[in-house]
């Protein structure tokens, strides 16, 4: 990736900072609930990790815009979550979650995978070295897709998953309340190293979403050696 | 004694923050029990009236109730602000569902910056409250209210009373914020036994005779304030019913400063005064009542309409409460005019407790700087390590003695390509001359260490400085070995760069070398039966291996 780009597309190159928080949440859901469940978690985290747009003025002072919020009812889960009122952000999350869901469905996997939301800071390096991305908070959602036999089970699942998500939200809020490391409020020249300033109405901390699908062997698809050997022997 | 460390400006700011935090907390909770989805817009330019940088609407009646309950006080130790959420059925049975408590304890955080950290944490806490209000059981109940039951709220100030929640209630903590005068705690205690419809275990109130008037519940508590229905439709175009003079004027334009980094500037400027809207009089109520009547007659079910003086909610089929002079004592119903009922008149003087605020609003506060000490709270500390920035000698020193190996530059340059500046970057001539950062960065300029015994070392030594064009002597390039942080040199006594160079070109596998491959095909075939026999002998092992791959 170009060292001059303002966005860091590659995975974090230097890995987590010493005090990186890592939280893992697990959900077991039906296929059609995957998107809503994951969006609920991601939006709840980003609600807490977004501020209003910064407006820098003279003498290094800045004012902060206003963040609106809205309720989102889930269609397949008895659950409602709150997200920031930003269509751009919602679209970005839905796109990532949609890809995750398709990958989960398509790989012939057992329906296990995980999707991660990483918050990072950029540290500029001198040219020709590319900027470093220092991870400071990592949220991992482990998703396990279950198949249900009948409508009654599905109804119970709606309620149960709703209750589980309530617990997850409480967990997330608990973590947020710890008031642990947050990047220092940046000067105007540094703001793009800390925040994503590309949205027009809100300003989340720099974040990245990635996912990983577990294949039915229970291993990550990146370790394909075993499969290669297996396939070869099967000939 | 506690306050001596806090400047009076900080103290005023803090009190103001806590006051508005309490008001916003009430708004969030009540709005979350209205039974409808809430939606507010983000705005990239601050409007100056959005406390804590969040778009939370202010339902005037709710603010009025909250202020009444607080009566000019702030939450303090032993004096908590509580919002009680309860459910009332059409038969008149009611039950407490939740108590939201805003409390203050004695644990002070003297070091924290009021105008900056406390404010931002209060904002975060409100976001948490938004999230949590949707996940307690009462939320789903409140979304379905209307026909069988309604949800009511009641605000009181003082001691928390949880006895009405039944056995085994659960508590969820929304969050805490430390301040120099105490720690603010926001939590919710909620009933879990909601199987009440069948067993009538709750208190009886006077039966509702089709038309709800009296929702003044007889409470055994000393500070019994009346309950109010949550589903209040505040029409935007209607006049503000409770003028709340001080609210429309107490706005907060916050500015934060990042430069110089150790200072925080917080300026609070008073926004323009709004003309207080006219006090609602009877006349406004009349048309609504007319509407209400027709609804009332046609609807067989009661519903609540809060003392929505001037506001109707006919769209949802909620008949407005009838007036008819009933319960004039209850100020929160749609009743006739009078001192006891209806709208409280606009206070000519701001209520006590807000006097100071009023005065404060008149003085411009721009340019007040708070020089903040280096924050001790971890969130203000940047833990990303920066290279130390110190002074360095002139670049000339650089050129004299060392051939710097930069991180990532695994270039094994022939000496005659070394440029004048002797820095391993192209266009070095154009690079800024002051390279202090790198010079003192131990990653680039490691402390002198003995040369490694790498066999490749020799190739790096100069054979002469043929390439130099400036006359600087480049005769001896002394290879400085890195001692990169976190590297272990007990296993292999070399650093990453050396390791890379050494193993960059490993020798070929012997089996791939031409000599071995010169074995003829015939020889291969001959050896096959032997090999097969060996494999057959070990067939069990192979099977087991294949099993592990399944």
XYZ file of C-alpha atoms in Angstrom:
785
model
C 0.000 0.000 0.000
C 1.172 3.448 -0.825
C 2.871 5.055 2.099
C 1.312 8.333 1.196
C -2.245 7.116 1.404
C -4.310 8.439 4.203
C -6.085 5.191 4.704
C -4.418 2.100 5.907
C -5.767 -0.771 3.911
C -3.368 -3.434 4.980
C -3.707 -5.307 8.209
C -2.030 -3.604 11.098
C 1.607 -3.986 10.427
C 2.946 -3.541 13.876
C 0.257 -5.383 15.709
C -1.370 -4.407 18.950
C 0.004 -1.821 21.256
C 1.020 -2.946 24.661
C -2.246 -1.915 26.182
C -4.546 -3.075 23.413
C -7.899 -4.213 24.746
C -9.298 -7.316 23.166
C -12.865 -8.417 23.743
C -14.517 -11.511 22.361
C -18.248 -12.021 22.054
C -19.883 -15.208 20.891
C -23.306 -15.631 19.372
C -25.179 -18.627 18.064
C -27.754 -17.597 15.535
C -29.798 -18.774 12.627
C -28.534 -17.894 9.191
C -30.980 -15.086 8.640
C -30.117 -13.525 12.001
C -26.419 -13.196 11.339
C -26.503 -9.756 9.816
C -28.725 -8.167 12.415
C -26.887 -9.696 15.336
C -23.497 -8.590 14.085
C -24.737 -5.124 13.141
C -26.229 -4.708 16.591
C -22.879 -5.367 18.197
C -20.848 -3.305 15.743
C -23.185 -0.332 15.934
C -23.246 -0.427 19.713
C -19.468 -0.354 19.827
C -19.264 2.410 17.249
C -21.882 4.424 19.083
C -19.404 4.658 21.904
C -16.429 5.137 19.657
C -17.721 7.969 17.512
C -17.797 11.641 18.216
C -19.226 14.605 16.401
C -17.183 16.176 13.626
C -14.325 18.267 14.870
C -14.069 21.836 13.695
C -10.707 23.311 14.378
C -10.556 27.016 14.902
C -7.817 29.441 15.573
C -5.454 28.999 18.470
C -5.827 25.278 18.308
C -9.286 25.151 19.797
C -11.902 22.935 18.306
C -15.585 22.390 18.645
C -17.421 19.149 18.251
C -20.502 18.487 16.166
C -23.568 16.715 17.398
C -24.191 13.007 17.150
C -27.766 11.907 16.588
C -28.974 8.423 17.381
C -31.751 6.185 16.213
C -33.405 2.939 17.158
C -33.215 -0.026 14.820
C -35.686 -2.858 15.123
C -34.472 -6.238 14.016
C -36.714 -8.203 11.697
C -35.597 -11.685 12.691
C -34.713 -11.103 16.310
C -36.813 -9.692 19.124
C -34.357 -6.936 19.670
C -33.786 -3.222 19.147
C -30.431 -1.499 19.170
C -29.272 2.095 18.993
C -26.933 3.350 16.292
C -25.506 6.732 15.428
C -27.461 8.577 12.812
C -25.111 8.320 9.923
C -26.184 6.659 6.722
C -22.623 6.489 5.487
C -21.476 4.598 8.517
C -24.447 2.277 8.385
C -23.772 1.513 4.730
C -20.137 0.775 5.416
C -20.987 -1.619 8.201
C -23.736 -3.316 6.229
C -21.392 -3.864 3.347
C -18.785 -5.534 5.523
C -21.346 -7.605 7.369
C -22.965 -8.626 4.093
C -19.643 -9.946 2.834
C -19.122 -11.815 6.053
C -22.543 -13.361 5.849
C -22.011 -14.442 2.246
C -18.680 -15.952 3.108
C -20.220 -17.810 6.004
C -22.900 -19.200 3.807
C -20.809 -19.990 0.807
C -17.730 -21.738 1.978
C -19.358 -25.034 2.684
C -18.259 -24.412 6.187
C -20.060 -25.538 9.222
C -21.147 -21.998 9.625
C -18.536 -20.827 12.010
C -16.610 -17.700 11.574
C -15.592 -14.528 13.288
C -15.697 -10.898 12.386
C -13.434 -8.349 14.004
C -13.677 -4.644 14.547
C -10.304 -3.077 15.166
C -9.580 0.437 16.291
C -6.168 1.693 15.389
C -4.005 4.778 15.359
C -1.699 5.717 12.563
C 1.842 6.579 13.263
C 3.528 8.353 10.466
C 6.889 7.105 9.424
C 9.343 8.828 7.228
C 9.237 8.003 3.588
C 9.819 5.367 2.175
C 8.436 3.490 5.102
C 4.714 3.136 5.193
C 2.692 4.323 8.117
C 2.301 2.026 11.010
C -1.061 1.072 12.304
C -1.155 0.560 16.022
C -4.106 -1.384 17.252
C -5.592 -0.157 20.506
C -8.881 -1.979 20.761
C -10.085 -5.171 19.187
C -13.603 -6.555 19.232
C -14.129 -10.053 17.915
C -17.543 -11.528 17.330
C -17.573 -15.276 16.972
C -20.584 -16.418 15.046
C -21.950 -19.894 15.029
C -24.763 -20.543 12.600
C -27.339 -23.079 13.661
C -30.003 -24.748 11.577
C -33.457 -25.071 13.023
C -36.028 -27.641 12.135
C -39.376 -26.000 12.548
C -41.187 -22.767 13.060
C -41.626 -23.226 16.760
C -37.916 -23.529 17.236
C -37.439 -20.441 15.154
C -39.774 -18.471 17.324
C -37.933 -19.514 20.444
C -34.691 -18.641 18.729
C -35.972 -15.123 18.020
C -36.524 -14.539 21.680
C -33.456 -16.319 22.911
C -31.107 -14.534 20.577
C -32.765 -11.282 21.582
C -32.026 -12.008 25.204
C -28.468 -12.979 24.397
C -27.912 -9.757 22.534
C -29.175 -7.836 25.540
C -26.435 -9.498 27.540
C -23.858 -8.600 24.899
C -24.874 -4.976 24.961
C -24.476 -4.935 28.729
C -21.031 -6.485 28.329
C -20.011 -3.898 25.777
C -21.181 -1.047 27.963
C -19.258 -2.515 30.848
C -16.050 -2.457 28.844
C -16.697 1.079 27.670
C -17.155 2.193 31.227
C -13.715 1.129 32.231
C -12.306 4.348 30.842
C -9.129 2.726 29.795
C -6.858 3.819 27.022
C -8.250 6.140 24.411
C -6.062 7.959 21.936
C -5.193 11.453 22.935
C -7.269 14.146 21.337
C -5.274 15.117 18.268
C -4.197 18.440 16.882
C -5.560 19.398 13.528
C -2.592 17.982 11.699
C -2.884 14.713 13.546
C -6.606 14.214 13.424
C -6.503 11.780 10.527
C -4.155 9.569 12.462
C -6.742 9.036 15.127
C -10.167 9.561 13.602
C -11.891 8.679 10.384
C -12.757 12.119 9.091
C -14.203 10.961 5.796
C -17.811 10.852 6.976
C -19.795 14.001 6.772
C -21.821 13.741 9.911
C -19.963 11.764 12.519
C -16.388 10.982 13.299
C -15.542 7.496 14.470
C -12.120 6.492 15.632
C -10.131 4.904 12.825
C -11.461 1.408 12.471
C -11.146 -1.615 10.295
C -13.360 -4.650 9.879
C -12.046 -8.029 8.899
C -13.377 -11.543 9.099
C -12.326 -15.113 9.028
C -14.320 -18.177 8.170
C -13.641 -21.448 9.879
C -13.978 -24.381 7.551
C -15.594 -27.605 8.554
C -12.320 -29.075 9.634
C -12.345 -26.628 12.438
C -9.219 -24.928 11.277
C -8.691 -21.621 9.680
C -8.754 -21.681 5.923
C -5.340 -20.192 5.817
C -3.797 -23.404 6.993
C -4.414 -25.427 3.917
C -1.553 -27.858 4.158
C -3.643 -30.598 5.647
C -6.271 -30.191 3.058
C -3.731 -30.364 0.304
C -2.351 -33.586 1.635
C -5.790 -34.983 2.132
C -6.825 -34.133 -1.371
C -3.676 -35.584 -2.809
C -4.112 -38.845 -0.994
C -7.713 -39.058 -2.025
C -6.597 -39.343 -5.601
C -12.685 21.287 52.293
C -13.208 19.075 49.309
C -13.635 21.991 47.035
C -10.544 23.905 47.824
C -8.636 22.164 45.099
C -11.222 22.930 42.516
C -11.224 26.386 41.039
C -14.497 28.186 41.341
C -14.874 28.185 37.589
C -14.373 24.472 37.480
C -16.838 24.043 40.262
C -19.445 26.028 38.450
C -18.829 24.113 35.269
C -19.027 20.832 37.078
C -22.293 21.695 38.754
C -23.714 22.737 35.467
C -22.598 19.548 33.802
C -24.114 17.431 36.513
C -27.356 19.331 36.386
C -27.750 18.979 32.655
C -26.560 15.432 32.774
C -29.348 14.661 35.198
C -31.893 16.335 32.951
C -30.686 14.524 29.870
C -30.665 11.227 31.739
C -34.313 11.657 32.531
C -35.100 12.529 28.932
C -33.341 9.463 27.597
C -35.093 7.148 30.027
C -38.571 8.529 29.541
C -38.220 8.729 25.788
C -37.087 5.127 25.736
C -40.364 4.150 27.339
C -42.623 6.117 25.065
C -43.345 3.052 23.029
C -41.938 4.310 19.792
C -38.630 4.403 18.023
C -36.495 7.456 18.683
C -34.565 9.126 15.932
C -32.475 12.278 16.062
C -30.201 13.741 13.461
C -26.497 14.219 13.546
C -25.244 17.668 12.773
C -21.728 18.354 11.819
C -21.849 21.932 12.958
C -22.515 22.334 16.603
C -25.708 24.137 17.266
C -24.762 25.174 20.730
C -27.719 23.616 22.433
C -26.745 19.995 22.248
C -25.370 19.114 25.570
C -22.651 16.502 25.616
C -22.519 16.621 21.808
C -25.535 14.364 21.598
C -28.828 15.099 19.905
C -31.276 14.356 22.697
C -34.595 16.098 22.460
C -36.018 17.827 25.448
C -39.627 17.054 26.140
C -40.593 20.113 28.107
C -42.914 18.385 30.519
C -40.268 15.893 31.385
C -37.704 18.583 32.026
C -40.190 20.373 34.144
C -40.857 17.298 36.213
C -37.184 16.633 36.649
C -36.461 20.153 37.760
C -39.326 20.041 40.133
C -38.034 16.890 41.699
C -34.516 18.231 41.954
C -35.729 21.544 43.315
C -32.483 23.203 42.540
C -30.354 20.542 44.114
C -27.864 18.238 42.563
C -27.339 14.556 43.169
C -25.088 14.126 46.137
C -24.263 11.463 48.646
C -27.529 10.199 50.022
C -29.479 12.327 47.597
C -30.059 10.399 44.435
C -32.228 11.193 41.518
C -34.502 8.306 40.659
C -36.718 7.694 37.692
C -39.289 5.061 38.420
C -40.888 3.251 35.504
C -44.084 1.398 36.151
C -46.841 -0.256 34.274
C -50.521 0.275 34.695
C -53.173 -1.928 33.228
C -56.534 -0.933 31.977
C -58.057 -2.424 35.081
C -56.096 -0.141 37.240
C -53.461 -2.493 38.533
C -50.002 -1.138 38.503
C -46.565 -2.447 39.102
C -43.109 -1.000 39.296
C -40.836 -2.221 36.568
C -37.606 -0.309 36.944
C -35.856 2.276 39.039
C -33.099 4.206 37.314
C -30.765 5.782 39.836
C -28.358 8.633 39.381
C -26.229 8.624 42.470
C -23.147 10.303 43.792
C -20.673 8.646 46.046
C -17.804 10.042 48.007
C -14.976 8.722 45.929
C -13.362 11.772 44.409
C -10.978 12.012 41.523
C -9.085 15.179 42.138
C -6.858 14.930 39.157
C -9.464 14.716 36.512
C -10.058 17.638 34.197
C -13.567 18.924 34.560
C -14.033 20.779 31.376
C -12.655 18.078 29.250
C -12.488 14.585 30.599
C -15.543 14.743 32.810
C -17.589 16.261 30.027
C -16.560 13.634 27.512
C -17.142 10.816 29.953
C -20.587 12.119 30.740
C -21.243 12.071 27.021
C -20.074 8.488 26.840
C -22.268 7.599 29.784
C -25.306 9.029 28.027
C -24.525 6.865 25.025
C -24.346 3.863 27.294
C -27.675 4.858 28.757
C -29.184 5.032 25.291
C -27.973 1.500 24.643
C -28.969 0.038 28.006
C -32.483 1.491 28.006
C -33.245 -0.743 25.036
C -32.111 -3.964 26.649
C -33.935 -4.117 29.955
C -37.205 -6.082 29.928
C -39.337 -2.971 30.268
C -38.301 -1.816 26.828
C -40.152 -4.489 24.949
C -43.114 -4.017 27.221
C -43.140 -0.319 26.549
C -43.075 -0.872 22.795
C -46.276 -2.831 23.044
C -48.125 -0.482 25.319
C -51.331 1.163 24.415
C -54.216 -1.217 24.640
C -53.784 -3.399 27.656
C -51.503 -1.188 29.647
C -49.447 1.946 29.656
C -46.077 2.832 31.018
C -45.718 5.594 33.557
C -42.758 7.440 34.957
C -42.149 9.202 38.219
C -39.147 11.216 39.267
C -38.096 11.616 42.835
C -35.070 12.846 44.629
C -33.730 11.466 47.834
C -33.310 7.950 48.946
C -33.584 5.131 46.495
C -36.580 2.898 47.122
C -36.373 -0.499 45.533
C -38.957 -2.388 47.513
C -41.595 -2.072 44.879
C -39.644 -4.174 42.438
C -40.505 -7.443 44.018
C -38.250 -10.291 44.894
C -35.059 -11.001 43.104
C -34.812 -7.857 41.084
C -31.659 -7.448 39.066
C -29.335 -4.520 38.698
C -27.427 -3.353 35.697
C -24.806 -0.693 35.951
C -24.766 1.770 33.119
C -21.545 3.444 34.127
C -19.649 5.752 36.396
C -17.797 9.018 35.990
C -15.324 10.243 38.538
C -15.264 13.913 39.326
C -13.373 16.011 41.834
C -16.420 16.144 44.079
C -17.480 12.541 43.898
C -18.217 9.702 41.539
C -21.421 9.776 39.539
C -23.050 6.375 39.175
C -25.915 5.494 36.881
C -27.640 2.176 37.289
C -30.948 0.453 36.842
C -32.714 -1.969 39.126
C -35.395 -3.910 37.295
C -38.044 -6.406 38.164
C -37.564 -9.794 36.617
C -40.769 -11.369 37.679
C -43.107 -10.006 35.115
C -45.728 -12.697 35.404
C -48.102 -10.352 37.041
C -51.022 -10.344 34.749
C -52.308 -13.514 36.205
C -51.504 -12.994 39.823
C -52.678 -9.697 41.087
C -50.009 -9.014 43.596
C -49.717 -5.342 43.197
C -51.446 -2.457 44.737
C -54.876 -1.478 43.796
C -55.693 1.946 42.665
C -59.108 3.418 42.185
C -60.663 1.731 39.219
C -60.645 3.545 35.991
C -64.043 4.293 34.773
C -63.397 4.281 31.130
C -61.964 7.725 31.267
C -58.681 8.066 32.877
C -58.304 11.059 34.990
C -56.696 10.088 38.122
C -53.302 8.688 37.838
C -52.289 9.984 41.108
C -51.205 6.791 42.731
C -51.336 6.532 46.426
C -47.816 5.926 47.459
C -46.658 5.021 50.885
C -43.565 7.082 50.434
C -43.135 10.470 51.909
C -42.026 12.141 48.785
C -44.771 10.968 46.569
C -44.744 12.738 43.355
C -47.341 11.986 40.815
C -46.767 9.583 38.024
C -46.909 10.479 34.442
C -47.509 8.556 31.343
C -44.561 8.142 29.148
C -46.102 8.309 25.764
C -46.168 11.946 25.254
C -46.311 13.402 21.860
C -44.591 16.697 21.794
C -45.681 18.453 18.681
C -42.917 20.493 17.221
C -45.168 23.186 16.001
C -46.967 23.703 19.218
C -45.916 26.287 21.626
C -43.683 25.119 24.325
C -45.931 24.417 27.155
C -43.519 24.788 29.965
C -41.491 27.714 28.947
C -38.502 26.715 30.995
C -36.928 30.022 30.522
C -33.607 29.082 31.832
C -33.355 26.088 29.588
C -33.794 27.848 26.358
C -31.009 30.134 27.288
C -28.598 27.853 28.950
C -26.818 26.448 26.059
C -23.398 25.152 25.938
C -20.966 25.875 23.231
C -17.966 23.910 24.052
C -14.610 24.403 22.596
C -11.784 22.108 23.191
C -8.196 22.848 22.657
C -5.402 20.634 21.694
C -2.609 23.100 21.455
C -0.416 23.354 23.223
C -1.074 19.745 24.040
C -0.899 20.138 27.724
C -3.570 22.767 27.921
C -7.250 22.513 27.669
C -9.398 25.423 26.821
C -13.001 25.266 27.602
C -15.132 28.168 26.704
C -18.734 28.413 27.485
C -20.578 31.108 25.754
C -24.090 31.984 26.216
C -26.198 31.561 23.177
C -28.721 34.101 22.125
C -31.604 34.645 24.383
C -34.761 33.300 23.008
C -37.924 35.183 23.588
C -39.766 33.150 26.104
C -42.760 31.692 24.393
C -46.074 32.845 25.671
C -47.497 31.025 28.567
C -50.069 28.544 27.523
C -53.457 29.538 28.650
C -56.755 27.863 28.511
C -57.365 28.865 25.012
C -54.810 26.505 23.696
C -56.354 23.614 25.423
C -59.748 24.067 24.001
C -59.346 22.787 20.515
C -57.496 19.785 21.759
C -60.181 19.001 24.144
C -62.732 19.198 21.442
C -60.826 16.632 19.578
C -60.469 14.585 22.636
C -64.119 14.392 23.249
C -64.951 12.846 20.001
C -62.224 10.337 20.417
C -63.227 9.631 23.892
C -66.722 8.721 22.981
C -65.780 6.424 20.226
C -63.007 4.613 21.952
C -63.903 1.982 24.388
C -60.420 1.802 25.726
C -58.840 4.377 27.768
C -55.456 5.623 27.231
C -53.291 8.246 28.652
C -52.514 11.509 27.352
C -50.163 13.328 29.559
C -50.988 16.775 30.635
C -50.386 17.680 27.104
C -51.620 21.113 27.370
C -51.790 22.201 23.882
C -50.569 18.979 22.450
C -52.662 16.296 20.943
C -51.886 12.797 20.039
C -54.958 11.881 18.224
C -52.988 10.169 15.576
C -52.367 7.196 17.775
C -55.881 6.951 18.876
C -55.088 8.087 22.318
C -57.901 10.148 23.549
C -56.856 13.145 25.413
C -57.671 13.273 29.007
C -60.829 14.975 29.809
C -60.808 17.978 31.889
C -64.083 18.800 33.327
C -62.569 20.209 36.390
C -61.762 16.908 37.872
C -58.747 16.613 40.018
C -57.793 20.167 39.938
C -55.213 19.324 42.479
C -53.292 17.274 40.054
C -51.126 19.462 37.969
C -50.461 16.996 35.299
C -53.759 16.537 33.742
C -55.615 18.324 31.151
C -57.775 20.305 33.388
C -59.123 23.694 33.856
C -57.116 26.721 34.574
C -56.149 27.694 37.968
C -53.185 28.029 40.115
C -53.169 24.470 41.117
C -53.660 23.034 37.771
C -52.560 23.800 34.342
C -49.412 25.450 33.439
C -47.277 26.978 36.038
C -46.697 30.583 35.226
C -43.416 31.681 33.837
C -41.218 32.354 36.743
C -40.356 35.954 36.844
C -37.286 35.136 38.751
C -35.287 32.125 37.893
C -35.746 29.425 40.421
C -33.233 29.337 43.145
C -30.245 27.404 42.193
C -30.357 28.704 38.719
C -29.706 32.238 39.799
C -26.047 31.687 39.597
C -26.469 30.184 36.176
C -28.375 33.138 34.953
C -25.760 35.512 36.120
C -23.056 33.440 34.705
C -24.638 33.356 31.350
C -24.374 37.056 31.075
C -20.672 37.250 31.332
C -18.692 36.252 28.347
C -16.411 33.455 29.178
C -14.364 33.182 26.098
C -10.728 33.108 26.494
C -10.754 31.446 29.817
C -7.929 29.036 29.752
C -7.426 26.163 31.985
C -3.918 25.092 32.086
C -4.191 21.462 32.722
C -1.503 19.536 34.369
C -0.301 16.483 32.621
C -3.267 14.220 32.893
C -2.853 11.173 34.948
C -5.816 9.407 33.502
C -4.698 6.846 31.074
C -6.919 7.916 28.285
C -5.057 11.145 27.895
C -1.696 9.540 27.758
C -0.446 8.580 24.442
C 1.096 5.242 24.731
C 2.254 5.061 21.210
C 5.897 5.532 21.692
C 7.459 8.298 19.784
C 11.022 8.367 18.812
C 12.841 10.638 21.078
C 13.447 13.971 19.603
C 16.671 15.362 20.662
C 19.297 17.477 19.172
C 21.930 15.960 17.053
C 25.231 16.877 15.768
C 25.530 18.086 12.304
C 24.980 15.700 9.462
C 28.636 15.848 9.032
C 29.121 13.654 12.066
C 26.854 11.188 10.439
C 28.888 11.005 7.340
C 32.177 10.549 8.929
C 31.956 7.331 10.659
C 29.046 5.156 9.998
C 27.179 3.410 7.335
C 23.732 3.350 8.691
C 21.571 0.373 8.162
C 18.000 1.461 8.312
C 15.211 -0.748 9.423
C 13.848 -2.568 6.455
C 16.614 -1.551 4.158
C 18.173 -4.856 3.412
C 20.199 -3.460 0.689
C 23.590 -4.740 0.130
C 24.907 -1.928 -1.929
C 28.209 -1.965 -3.632
C 30.272 0.737 -2.130
C 30.609 2.825 -5.182
C 26.932 3.444 -5.174
C 26.917 5.039 -1.824
C 25.899 8.567 -2.225
C 27.506 11.576 -0.827
C 25.123 11.909 1.984
C 25.740 8.309 2.818
C 22.199 7.800 3.835
C 20.485 4.832 2.413
C 17.723 6.699 0.708
C 17.515 7.977 -2.825
C 17.333 11.704 -3.315
C 19.043 12.087 -0.034
C 20.431 15.362 -1.253
C 16.978 16.738 -1.112
C 16.180 15.315 2.229
C 16.018 17.816 5.015
C 19.352 18.298 6.578
C 18.265 18.058 10.132
C 17.840 14.447 10.810
C 17.642 14.708 14.547
C 14.865 12.266 14.805
C 16.703 9.438 13.256
C 19.925 10.242 14.889
C 18.625 9.782 18.306
C 16.287 7.012 17.463
C 17.896 3.896 18.817
C 16.323 1.877 16.075
C 18.315 3.723 13.484
C 21.359 4.677 15.443
C 21.856 1.862 17.800
C 24.480 2.202 20.406
C 27.832 0.991 19.339
C 28.098 -2.709 19.546
C 30.797 -5.138 18.541
C 30.730 -6.342 15.025
C 28.996 -9.599 14.396
C 30.894 -12.587 13.224
C 28.820 -13.007 10.188
C 30.572 -14.522 7.209
C 28.885 -11.992 5.023
C 30.409 -9.230 6.989
C 33.387 -9.074 4.784
C 31.411 -8.156 1.732
C 30.217 -5.021 3.381
C 33.569 -3.673 4.096
C 34.732 -1.046 1.846
C 37.499 -1.543 -0.551
C 37.885 2.065 -1.061
C 35.806 5.079 -1.333
C 35.718 5.311 -4.998
C 32.258 6.674 -5.152
C 32.636 9.609 -2.952
C 32.505 12.888 -4.617
C 32.824 15.172 -1.717
C 36.108 14.152 -0.452
C 34.751 12.660 2.727
C 36.597 9.569 3.591
C 34.513 6.499 3.228
C 37.417 4.143 3.547
C 36.205 2.110 6.398
C 32.588 1.282 6.638
C 31.999 -0.011 10.034
C 28.975 -2.133 10.095
C 26.852 -1.244 13.023
C 24.818 -4.147 14.125
C 21.374 -3.532 15.335
C 20.255 -4.552 18.696
C 16.627 -4.345 17.933
C 14.352 -4.263 20.884
C 12.787 -7.531 21.931
C 15.278 -9.620 20.044
C 16.829 -12.533 21.759
C 20.385 -13.185 21.016
C 20.864 -16.233 23.118
C 19.556 -18.627 20.532
C 21.223 -17.301 17.500
C 23.710 -14.624 18.222
C 22.717 -12.370 15.432
C 20.202 -9.720 14.684
C 17.415 -9.791 12.187
C 19.354 -8.071 9.463
C 22.250 -10.427 9.719
C 19.971 -13.392 9.895
C 18.219 -12.296 6.785
C 21.383 -11.777 4.898
C 22.774 -15.096 5.926
C 19.805 -17.155 5.058
C 18.725 -15.144 2.102
C 20.351 -17.556 -0.246
C 20.275 -20.944 1.261
C 22.013 -23.692 -0.602
C 19.935 -25.856 -2.839
C 18.454 -29.025 -1.561
C 20.730 -31.850 -2.381
C 17.949 -33.865 -3.850
C 17.337 -31.180 -6.355
C 20.850 -30.890 -7.511
C 21.700 -32.083 -10.923
C 24.114 -34.725 -9.736
C 21.592 -36.623 -7.800
C 18.990 -36.248 -10.461
C 21.289 -37.935 -12.861
C 20.214 -41.279 -11.548
C 18.663 -43.176 -14.301
C 15.109 -44.147 -14.531
C 16.077 -47.758 -14.399
C 17.650 -47.375 -11.035
C 14.460 -45.799 -9.768
C 12.359 -48.594 -11.020
C 14.632 -51.133 -9.485
C 14.359 -49.623 -6.102
C 10.609 -49.510 -6.233
C 9.747 -53.008 -5.039
C 11.892 -52.506 -1.997
C 10.199 -49.289 -1.211
C 6.762 -50.738 -1.681
C 7.576 -53.540 0.701
C 8.621 -51.056 3.317
C 5.457 -49.098 2.868
C 3.283 -52.127 3.120
C 4.882 -53.038 6.335
C 3.979 -49.642 7.723
C 0.530 -49.496 6.264
C -1.061 -49.165 9.665
C 0.899 -46.063 10.430
C -0.084 -44.508 7.177
C -3.709 -45.234 7.796
C -3.539 -43.621 11.155
C -1.952 -40.574 9.570
C -4.708 -40.349 6.998
C -7.250 -40.607 9.797
C -5.887 -37.532 11.410
C -6.474 -35.651 8.216
C -10.154 -36.484 8.029
